[in-house]
CSV table of C-alpha atoms in Angstrom, one decimal:
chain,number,residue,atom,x,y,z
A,1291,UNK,CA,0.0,0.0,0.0
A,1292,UNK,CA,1.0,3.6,-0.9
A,1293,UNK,CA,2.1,5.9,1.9
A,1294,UNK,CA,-1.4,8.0,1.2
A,1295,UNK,CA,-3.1,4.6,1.9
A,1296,UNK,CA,-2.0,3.8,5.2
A,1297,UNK,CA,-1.9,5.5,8.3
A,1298,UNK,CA,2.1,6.9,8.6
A,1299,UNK,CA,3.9,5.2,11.9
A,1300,UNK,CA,7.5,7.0,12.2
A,1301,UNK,CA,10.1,4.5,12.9
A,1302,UNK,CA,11.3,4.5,16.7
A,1303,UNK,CA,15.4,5.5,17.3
A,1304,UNK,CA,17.2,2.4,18.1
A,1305,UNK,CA,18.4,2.9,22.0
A,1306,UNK,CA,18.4,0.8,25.5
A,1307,UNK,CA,20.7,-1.9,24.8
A,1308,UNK,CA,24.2,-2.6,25.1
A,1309,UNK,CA,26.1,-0.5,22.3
A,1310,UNK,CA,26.9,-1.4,18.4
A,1311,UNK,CA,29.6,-4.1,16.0
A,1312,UNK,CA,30.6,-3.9,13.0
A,1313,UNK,CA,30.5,0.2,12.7
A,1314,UNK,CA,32.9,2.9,14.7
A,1315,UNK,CA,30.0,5.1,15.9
A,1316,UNK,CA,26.8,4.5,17.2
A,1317,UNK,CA,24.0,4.8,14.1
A,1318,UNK,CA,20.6,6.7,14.1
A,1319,UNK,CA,17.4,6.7,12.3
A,1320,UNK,CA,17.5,10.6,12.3
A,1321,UNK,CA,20.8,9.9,10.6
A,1322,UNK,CA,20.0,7.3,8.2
A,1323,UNK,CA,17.6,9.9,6.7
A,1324,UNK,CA,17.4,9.2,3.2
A,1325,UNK,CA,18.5,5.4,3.1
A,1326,UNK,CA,15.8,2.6,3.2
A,1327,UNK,CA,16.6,0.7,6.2
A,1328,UNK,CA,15.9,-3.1,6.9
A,1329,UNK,CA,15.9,-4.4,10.5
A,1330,UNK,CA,16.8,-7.6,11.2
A,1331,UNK,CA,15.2,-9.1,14.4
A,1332,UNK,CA,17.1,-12.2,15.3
A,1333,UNK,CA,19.2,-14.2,18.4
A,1334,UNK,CA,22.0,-15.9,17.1
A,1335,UNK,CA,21.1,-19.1,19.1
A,1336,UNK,CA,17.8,-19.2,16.7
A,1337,UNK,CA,18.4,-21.6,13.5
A,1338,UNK,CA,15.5,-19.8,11.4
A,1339,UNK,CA,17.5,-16.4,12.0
A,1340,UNK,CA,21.0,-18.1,10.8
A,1341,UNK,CA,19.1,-19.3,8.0
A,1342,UNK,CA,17.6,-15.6,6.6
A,1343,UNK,CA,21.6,-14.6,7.0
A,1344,UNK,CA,22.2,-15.6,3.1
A,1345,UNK,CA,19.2,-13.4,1.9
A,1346,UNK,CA,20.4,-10.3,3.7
A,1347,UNK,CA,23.8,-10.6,2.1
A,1348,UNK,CA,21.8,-10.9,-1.2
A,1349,UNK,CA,19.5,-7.7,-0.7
A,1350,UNK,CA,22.7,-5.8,0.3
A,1351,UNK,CA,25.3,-6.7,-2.5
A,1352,UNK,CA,21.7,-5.8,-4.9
A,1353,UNK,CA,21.1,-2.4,-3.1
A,1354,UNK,CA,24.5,-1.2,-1.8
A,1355,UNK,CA,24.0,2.4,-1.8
A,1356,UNK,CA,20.6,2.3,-1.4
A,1357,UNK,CA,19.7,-0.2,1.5
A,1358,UNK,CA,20.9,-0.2,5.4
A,1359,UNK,CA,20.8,-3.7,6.9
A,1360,UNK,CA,20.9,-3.5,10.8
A,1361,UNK,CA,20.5,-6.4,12.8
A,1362,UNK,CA,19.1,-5.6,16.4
A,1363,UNK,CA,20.5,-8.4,18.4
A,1364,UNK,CA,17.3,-9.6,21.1
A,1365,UNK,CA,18.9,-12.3,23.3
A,1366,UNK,CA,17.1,-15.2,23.6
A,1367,UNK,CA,19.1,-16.9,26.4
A,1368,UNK,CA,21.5,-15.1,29.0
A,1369,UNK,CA,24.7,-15.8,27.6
A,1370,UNK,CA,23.6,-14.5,23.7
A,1371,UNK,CA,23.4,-10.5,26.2
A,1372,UNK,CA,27.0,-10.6,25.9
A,1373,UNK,CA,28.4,-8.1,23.3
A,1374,UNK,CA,31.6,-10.4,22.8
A,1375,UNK,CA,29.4,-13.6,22.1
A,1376,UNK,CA,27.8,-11.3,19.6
A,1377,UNK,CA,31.5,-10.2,17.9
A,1378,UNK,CA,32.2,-14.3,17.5
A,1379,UNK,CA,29.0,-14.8,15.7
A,1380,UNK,CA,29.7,-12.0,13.8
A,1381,UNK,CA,32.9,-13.1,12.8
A,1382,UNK,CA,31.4,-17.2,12.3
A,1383,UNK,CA,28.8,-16.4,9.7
A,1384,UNK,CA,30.6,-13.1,8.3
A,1385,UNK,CA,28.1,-10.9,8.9
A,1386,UNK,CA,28.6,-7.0,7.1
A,1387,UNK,CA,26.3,-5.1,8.0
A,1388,UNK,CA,26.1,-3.3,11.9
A,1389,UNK,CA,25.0,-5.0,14.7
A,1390,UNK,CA,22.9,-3.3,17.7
A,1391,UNK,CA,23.0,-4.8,21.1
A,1392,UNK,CA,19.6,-4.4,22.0
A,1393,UNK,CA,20.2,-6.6,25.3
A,1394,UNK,CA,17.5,-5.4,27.5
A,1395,UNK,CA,14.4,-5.9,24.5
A,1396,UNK,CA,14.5,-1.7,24.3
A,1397,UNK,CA,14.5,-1.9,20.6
A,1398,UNK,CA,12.2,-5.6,19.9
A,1399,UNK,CA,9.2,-3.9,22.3
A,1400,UNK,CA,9.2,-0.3,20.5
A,1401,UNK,CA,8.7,-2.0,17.6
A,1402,UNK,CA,6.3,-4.4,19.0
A,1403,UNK,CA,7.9,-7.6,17.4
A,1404,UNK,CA,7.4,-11.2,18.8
A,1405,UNK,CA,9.0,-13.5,17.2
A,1406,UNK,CA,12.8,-14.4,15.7
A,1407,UNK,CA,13.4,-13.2,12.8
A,1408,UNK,CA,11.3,-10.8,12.1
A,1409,UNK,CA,12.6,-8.0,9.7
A,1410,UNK,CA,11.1,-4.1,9.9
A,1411,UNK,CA,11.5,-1.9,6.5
A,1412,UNK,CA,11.3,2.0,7.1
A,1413,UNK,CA,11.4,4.1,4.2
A,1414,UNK,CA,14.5,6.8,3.7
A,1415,UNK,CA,12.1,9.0,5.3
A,1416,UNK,CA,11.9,7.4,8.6
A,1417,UNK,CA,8.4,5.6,8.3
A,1418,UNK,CA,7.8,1.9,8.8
A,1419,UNK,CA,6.5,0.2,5.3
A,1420,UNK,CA,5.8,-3.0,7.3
A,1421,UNK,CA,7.3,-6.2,8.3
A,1422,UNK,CA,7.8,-9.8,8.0
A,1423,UNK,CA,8.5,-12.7,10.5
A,1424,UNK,CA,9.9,-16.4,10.1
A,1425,UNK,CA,12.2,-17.3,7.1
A,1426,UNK,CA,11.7,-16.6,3.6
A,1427,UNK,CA,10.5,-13.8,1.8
A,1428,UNK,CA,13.2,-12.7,-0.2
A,1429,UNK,CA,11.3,-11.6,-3.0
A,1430,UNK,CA,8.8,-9.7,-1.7
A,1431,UNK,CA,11.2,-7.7,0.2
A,1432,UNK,CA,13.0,-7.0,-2.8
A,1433,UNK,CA,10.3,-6.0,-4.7
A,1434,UNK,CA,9.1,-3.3,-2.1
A,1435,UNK,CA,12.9,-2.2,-1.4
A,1436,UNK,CA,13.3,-1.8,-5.6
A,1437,UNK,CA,9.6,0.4,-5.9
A,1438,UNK,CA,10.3,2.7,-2.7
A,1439,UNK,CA,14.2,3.1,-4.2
A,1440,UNK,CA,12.5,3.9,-7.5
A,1441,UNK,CA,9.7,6.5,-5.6
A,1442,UNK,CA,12.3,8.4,-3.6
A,1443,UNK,CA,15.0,8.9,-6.4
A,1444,UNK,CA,12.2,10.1,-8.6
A,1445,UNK,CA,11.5,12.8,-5.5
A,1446,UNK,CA,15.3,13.3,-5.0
A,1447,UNK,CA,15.0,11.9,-1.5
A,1448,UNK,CA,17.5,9.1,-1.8
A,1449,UNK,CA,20.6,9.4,-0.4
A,1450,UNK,CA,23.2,7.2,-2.7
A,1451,UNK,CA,26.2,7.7,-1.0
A,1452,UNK,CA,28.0,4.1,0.7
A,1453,UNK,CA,27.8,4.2,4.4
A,1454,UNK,CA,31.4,3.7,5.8
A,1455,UNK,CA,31.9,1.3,8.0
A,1456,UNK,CA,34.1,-1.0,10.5
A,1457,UNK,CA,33.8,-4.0,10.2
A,1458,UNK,CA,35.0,-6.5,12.8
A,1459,UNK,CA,36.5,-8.8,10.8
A,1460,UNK,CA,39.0,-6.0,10.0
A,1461,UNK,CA,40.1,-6.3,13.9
A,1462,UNK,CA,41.4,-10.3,13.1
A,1463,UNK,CA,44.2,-11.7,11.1
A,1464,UNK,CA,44.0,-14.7,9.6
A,1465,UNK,CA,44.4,-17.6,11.9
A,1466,UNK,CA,45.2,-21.5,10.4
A,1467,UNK,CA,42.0,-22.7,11.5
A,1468,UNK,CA,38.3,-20.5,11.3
A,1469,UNK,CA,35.4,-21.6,13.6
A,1470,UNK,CA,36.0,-25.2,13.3
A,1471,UNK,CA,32.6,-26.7,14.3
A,1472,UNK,CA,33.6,-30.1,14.9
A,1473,UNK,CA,36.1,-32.6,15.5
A,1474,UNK,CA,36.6,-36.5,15.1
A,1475,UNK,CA,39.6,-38.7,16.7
A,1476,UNK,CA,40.5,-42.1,15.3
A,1477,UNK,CA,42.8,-43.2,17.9
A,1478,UNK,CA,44.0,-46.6,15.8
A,1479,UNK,CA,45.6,-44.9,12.9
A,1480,UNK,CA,46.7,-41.4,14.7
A,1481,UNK,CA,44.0,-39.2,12.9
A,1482,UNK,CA,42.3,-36.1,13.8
A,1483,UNK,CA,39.5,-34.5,11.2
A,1484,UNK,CA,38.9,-31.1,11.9
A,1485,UNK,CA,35.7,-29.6,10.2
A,1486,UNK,CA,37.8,-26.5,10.0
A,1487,UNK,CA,34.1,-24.8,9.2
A,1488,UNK,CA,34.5,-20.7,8.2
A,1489,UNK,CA,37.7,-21.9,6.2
A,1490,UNK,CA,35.2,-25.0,4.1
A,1491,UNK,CA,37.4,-27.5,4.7
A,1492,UNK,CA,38.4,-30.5,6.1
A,1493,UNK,CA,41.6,-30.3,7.8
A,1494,UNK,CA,43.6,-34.0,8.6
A,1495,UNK,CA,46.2,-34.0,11.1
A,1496,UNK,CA,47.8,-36.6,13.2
A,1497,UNK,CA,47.0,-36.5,17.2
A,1498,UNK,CA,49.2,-34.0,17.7
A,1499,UNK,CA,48.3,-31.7,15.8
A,1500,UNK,CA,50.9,-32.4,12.6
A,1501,UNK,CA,49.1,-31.6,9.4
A,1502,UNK,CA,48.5,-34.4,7.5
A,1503,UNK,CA,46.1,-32.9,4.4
A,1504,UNK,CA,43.3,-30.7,3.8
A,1505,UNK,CA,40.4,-31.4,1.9
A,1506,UNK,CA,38.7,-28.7,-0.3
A,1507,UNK,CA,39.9,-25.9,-1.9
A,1508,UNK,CA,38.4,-23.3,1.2
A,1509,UNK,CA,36.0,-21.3,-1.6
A,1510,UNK,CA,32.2,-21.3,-0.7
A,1511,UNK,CA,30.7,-24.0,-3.3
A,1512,UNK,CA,30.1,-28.0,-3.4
A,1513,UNK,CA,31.9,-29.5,-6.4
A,1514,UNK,CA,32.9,-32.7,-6.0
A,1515,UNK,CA,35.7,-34.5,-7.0
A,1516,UNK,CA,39.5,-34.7,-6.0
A,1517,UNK,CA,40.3,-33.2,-2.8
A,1518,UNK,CA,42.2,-30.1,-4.6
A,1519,UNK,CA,38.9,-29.6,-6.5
A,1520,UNK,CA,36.1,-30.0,-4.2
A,1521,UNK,CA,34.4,-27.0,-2.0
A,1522,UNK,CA,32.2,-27.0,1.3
A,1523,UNK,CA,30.1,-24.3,2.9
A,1524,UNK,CA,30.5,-24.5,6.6
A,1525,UNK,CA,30.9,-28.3,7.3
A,1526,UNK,CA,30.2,-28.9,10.5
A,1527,UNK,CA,29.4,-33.0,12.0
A,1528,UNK,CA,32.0,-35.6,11.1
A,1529,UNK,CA,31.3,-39.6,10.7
A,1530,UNK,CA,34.1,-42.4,10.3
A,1531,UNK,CA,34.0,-45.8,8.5
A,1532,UNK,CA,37.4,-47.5,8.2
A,1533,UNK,CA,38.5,-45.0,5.3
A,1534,UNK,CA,34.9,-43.3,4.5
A,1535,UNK,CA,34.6,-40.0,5.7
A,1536,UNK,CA,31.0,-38.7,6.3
A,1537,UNK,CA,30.2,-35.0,6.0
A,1538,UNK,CA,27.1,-32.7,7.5
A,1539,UNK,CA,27.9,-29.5,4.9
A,1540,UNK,CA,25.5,-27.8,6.7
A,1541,UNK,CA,25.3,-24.7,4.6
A,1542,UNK,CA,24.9,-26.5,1.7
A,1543,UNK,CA,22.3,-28.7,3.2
A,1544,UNK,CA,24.5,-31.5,2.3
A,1545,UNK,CA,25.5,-34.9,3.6
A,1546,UNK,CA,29.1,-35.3,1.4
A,1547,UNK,CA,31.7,-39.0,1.3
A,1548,UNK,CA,35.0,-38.3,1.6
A,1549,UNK,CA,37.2,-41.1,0.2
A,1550,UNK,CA,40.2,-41.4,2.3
A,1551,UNK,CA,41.9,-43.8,0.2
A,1552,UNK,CA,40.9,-42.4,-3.7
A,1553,UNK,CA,41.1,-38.9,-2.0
A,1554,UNK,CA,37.9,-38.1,-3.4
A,1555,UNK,CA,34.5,-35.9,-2.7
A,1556,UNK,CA,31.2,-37.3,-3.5
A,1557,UNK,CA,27.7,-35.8,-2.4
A,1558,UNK,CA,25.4,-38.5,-1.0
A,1559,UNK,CA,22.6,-36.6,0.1
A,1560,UNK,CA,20.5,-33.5,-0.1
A,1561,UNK,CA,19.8,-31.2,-3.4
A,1562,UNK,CA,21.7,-28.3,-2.2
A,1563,UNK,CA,18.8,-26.4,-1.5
A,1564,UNK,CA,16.8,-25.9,2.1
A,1565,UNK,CA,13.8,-27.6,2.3
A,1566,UNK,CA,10.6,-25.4,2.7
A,1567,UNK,CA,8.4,-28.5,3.2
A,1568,UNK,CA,6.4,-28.7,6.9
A,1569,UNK,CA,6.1,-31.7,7.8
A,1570,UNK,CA,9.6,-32.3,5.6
A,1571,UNK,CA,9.5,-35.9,4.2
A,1572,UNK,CA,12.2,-38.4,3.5
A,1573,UNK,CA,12.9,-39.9,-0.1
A,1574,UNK,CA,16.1,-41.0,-2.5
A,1575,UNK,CA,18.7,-39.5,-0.8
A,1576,UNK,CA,19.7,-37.5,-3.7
A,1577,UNK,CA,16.5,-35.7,-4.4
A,1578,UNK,CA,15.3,-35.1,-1.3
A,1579,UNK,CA,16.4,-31.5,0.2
A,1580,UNK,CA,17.6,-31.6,3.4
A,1581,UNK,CA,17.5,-28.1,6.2
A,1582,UNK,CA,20.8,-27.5,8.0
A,1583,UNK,CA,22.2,-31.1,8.5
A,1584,UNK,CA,24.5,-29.8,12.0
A,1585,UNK,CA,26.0,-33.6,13.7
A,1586,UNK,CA,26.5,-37.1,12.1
A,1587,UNK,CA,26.1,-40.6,14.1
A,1588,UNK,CA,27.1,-43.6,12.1
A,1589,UNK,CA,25.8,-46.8,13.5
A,1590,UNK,CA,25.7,-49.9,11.2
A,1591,UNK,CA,24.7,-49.3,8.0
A,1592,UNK,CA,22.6,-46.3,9.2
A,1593,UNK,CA,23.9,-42.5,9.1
A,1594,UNK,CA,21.9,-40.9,12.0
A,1595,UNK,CA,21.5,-36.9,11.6
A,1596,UNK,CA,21.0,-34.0,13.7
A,1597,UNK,CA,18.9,-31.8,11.4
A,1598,UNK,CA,19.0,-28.7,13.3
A,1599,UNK,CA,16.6,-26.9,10.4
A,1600,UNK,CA,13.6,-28.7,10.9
A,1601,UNK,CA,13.7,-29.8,14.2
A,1602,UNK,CA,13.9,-33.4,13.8
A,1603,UNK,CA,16.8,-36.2,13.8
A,1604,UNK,CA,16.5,-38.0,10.5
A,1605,UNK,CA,18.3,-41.2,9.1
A,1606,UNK,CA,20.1,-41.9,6.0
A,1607,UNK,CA,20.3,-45.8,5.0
A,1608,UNK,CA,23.3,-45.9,3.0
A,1609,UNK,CA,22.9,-49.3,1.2
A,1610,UNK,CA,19.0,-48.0,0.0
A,1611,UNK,CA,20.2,-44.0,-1.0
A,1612,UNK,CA,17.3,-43.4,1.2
A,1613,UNK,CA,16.9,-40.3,3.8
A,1614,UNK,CA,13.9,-40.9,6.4
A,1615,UNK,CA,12.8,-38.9,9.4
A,1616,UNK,CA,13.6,-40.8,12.5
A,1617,UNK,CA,12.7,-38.8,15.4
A,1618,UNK,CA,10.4,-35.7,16.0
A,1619,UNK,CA,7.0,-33.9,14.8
A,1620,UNK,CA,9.1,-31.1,13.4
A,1621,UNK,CA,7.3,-29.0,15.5
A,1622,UNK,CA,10.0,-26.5,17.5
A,1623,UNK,CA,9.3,-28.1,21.1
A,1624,UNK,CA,10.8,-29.9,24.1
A,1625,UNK,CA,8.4,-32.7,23.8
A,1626,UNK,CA,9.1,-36.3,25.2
A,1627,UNK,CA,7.2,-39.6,24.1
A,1628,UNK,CA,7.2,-41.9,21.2
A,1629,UNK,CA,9.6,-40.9,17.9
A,1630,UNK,CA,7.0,-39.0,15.6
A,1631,UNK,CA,5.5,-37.1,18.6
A,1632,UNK,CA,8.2,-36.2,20.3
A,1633,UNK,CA,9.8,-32.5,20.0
A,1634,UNK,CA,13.1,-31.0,19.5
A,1635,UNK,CA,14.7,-27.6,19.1
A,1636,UNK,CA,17.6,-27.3,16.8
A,1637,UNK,CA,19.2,-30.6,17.5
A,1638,UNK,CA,23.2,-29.6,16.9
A,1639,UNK,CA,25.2,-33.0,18.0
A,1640,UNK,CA,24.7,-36.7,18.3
A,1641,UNK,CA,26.3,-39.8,19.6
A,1642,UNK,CA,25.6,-43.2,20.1
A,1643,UNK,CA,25.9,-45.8,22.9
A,1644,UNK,CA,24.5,-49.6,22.4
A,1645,UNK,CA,21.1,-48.7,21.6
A,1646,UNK,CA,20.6,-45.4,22.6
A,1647,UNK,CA,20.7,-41.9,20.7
A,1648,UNK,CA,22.6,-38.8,22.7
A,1649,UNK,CA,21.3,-35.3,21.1
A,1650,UNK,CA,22.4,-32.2,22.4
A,1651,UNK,CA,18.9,-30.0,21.8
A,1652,UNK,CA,20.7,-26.5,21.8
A,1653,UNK,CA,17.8,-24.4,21.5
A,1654,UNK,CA,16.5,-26.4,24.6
A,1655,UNK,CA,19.7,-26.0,26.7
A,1656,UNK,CA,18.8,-30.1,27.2
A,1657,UNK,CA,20.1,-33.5,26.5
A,1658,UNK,CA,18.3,-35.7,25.2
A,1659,UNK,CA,18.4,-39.8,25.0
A,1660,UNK,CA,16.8,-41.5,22.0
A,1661,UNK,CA,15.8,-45.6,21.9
């Protein structure tokens, strides 16, 4: 709706929390005059927020003169208050745009917002156009963000000039290993594989520590083939059987083989695109889209996953090429009982003992123990 059709609501200043990343000097609406400014609602303990992450990065590489991204940091849990946990995701998921603290809910309640993520839009002269919450929506916020772009440079009210800023990232050298996510020891032939994560690699070393190869060339992608060749995004879980190497590439929303022996990639599972499917249902490995694969469980011929996306632990059958939800309603919940009602919130690790599943239920801050 047109400005003249709705009722004008001026956007509220963004004040009451704990201070700003990614920029040298605190930012204002009254100073943003003239930009179109998105605000990002999110709590970097929330799987749907990481999730939207990729779409912001697309509306600002589109709209780089034109369009202010600003995440306003809500804390979910305690520990996500803290401005340096905030710098470390930051810095994880590369994230470009500034950052408000808003650590006591100052911001989240004077814009009356109730759920993570939800993203605000407020025109370049300071009035809200509306919002949207959950993931998605991509293209409808690009479509509003082009027509108000077009409306105001058509007035001359557009201001087109790039807003400096410092970045965090700028404050860190490069280290040998980025944010690894996950680690796997085989003790009987002196191996350690590092998911060496924001560097999209596998890193081999031997116990201690000597490296013995990488795997993947450490550019965002997920070609397979020889180990110089092939590219992750953000591998996380690791799996080992004798001289197969199993793979959660979570951003790709991949489950990848690494042959130890051949020194070879192959993908085994997933499309390489999220699944947008509730209830998400299994199929051939190969065409079914998988959400955020996080931890990896091997047990017999079955490869048990933490699919921290939808909620849910689901199992891949290697000899069948078959991927099956296992465990949970894919309902967000902390729900005990039988496997398809149960609940789980963004199930992030897995191991096995005998007969039972262990899953670390992060957004639960539980444990949980699976039959």
């Amino acid at each position: 709706m047109s400005s003249q059709e709705r009722s004008r609501v001026r956007a509220p200043e963004i004040q009451g929390g704990s201070g700003w990343l990614n920029t040298d000097k605190p930012l204002s609406m009254a100073a943003l005059k003239g930009k179109i400014v998105l605000l990002d609602f999110w709590t970097y303990g929330c799987i749907n927020c990481i999730h939207i992450i990729p779409d912001l990065k697309k509306l600002e590489a589109k709209y780089p003169n034109q369009l202010v991204v600003i995440g306003v940091h809500s804390a979910k849990f305690k520990n996500e208050k803290e401005t340096e946990n905030i710098r470390r995701i930051i810095l994880r998921y590369e994230i470009e745009h500034p950052v408000y603290n808003d650590s006591e809910f100052a911001v989240w309640q004077s814009y009356g917002v109730r759920a993570w993520p939800t993203r605000v839009l407020i025109d370049p002269a300071g009035y809200i156009i509306g919002g949207v919450s959950g993931e998605g929506y991509y293209d409808e916020l690009d479509q509003v963000i082009g027509k108000t772009a077009e409306d105001f440079r058509k007035r001359g009210e557009l201001n087109e000039e790039p807003l400096k800023l410092v970045l965090e990232r700028a404050k860190v050298g490069d280290l040998p290993l980025a944010f690894p996510g996950k680690i796997l020891a085989d003790a009987a032939n002196d191996r350690l594989f590092i998911a060496d994560s924001n560097h999209n690699r596998i890193v081999i070393t031997k116990l201690d520590g000597t490296l013995v190869d990488t795997v993947g060339t450490a550019d965002i992608g997920a070609a397979d083939g020889t180990f110089d060749k092939a590219s992750f995004y953000r591998p996380q879980g690791l799996a080992l059987a004798g001289d197969k190497l199993y793979v959660a590439d979570t951003e790709n929303h991949l489950i990848r083989r690494i042959d130890l022996k051949s020194r070879t990639v192959e993908t085994i599972a997933g499309t390489g695109k999220q699944t947008r499917e509730y209830p998400p249902k299994g199929g051939p490995a190969r065409t079914t889209a998988l959400s955020s694969p996080w931890d990896l469980q091997l047990v017999g011929g079955a490869l048990y996953i933490a699919m921290a996306g939808p909620h849910q632990i689901w199992k891949l059958e290697l000899d069948l090429n078959a991927v099956s939800i296992f465990a949970g309603s894919g309902r967000e919940a902390r729900l005990d009982g039988s496997l398809a009602e149960s609940g789980f919130a963004q199930p992030s690790g897995i191991a096995s003992i005998d007969n039972t599943l262990y899953v670390a239920d992060s957004e639960s801050n539980i444990i949980r123990a699976i039959d």
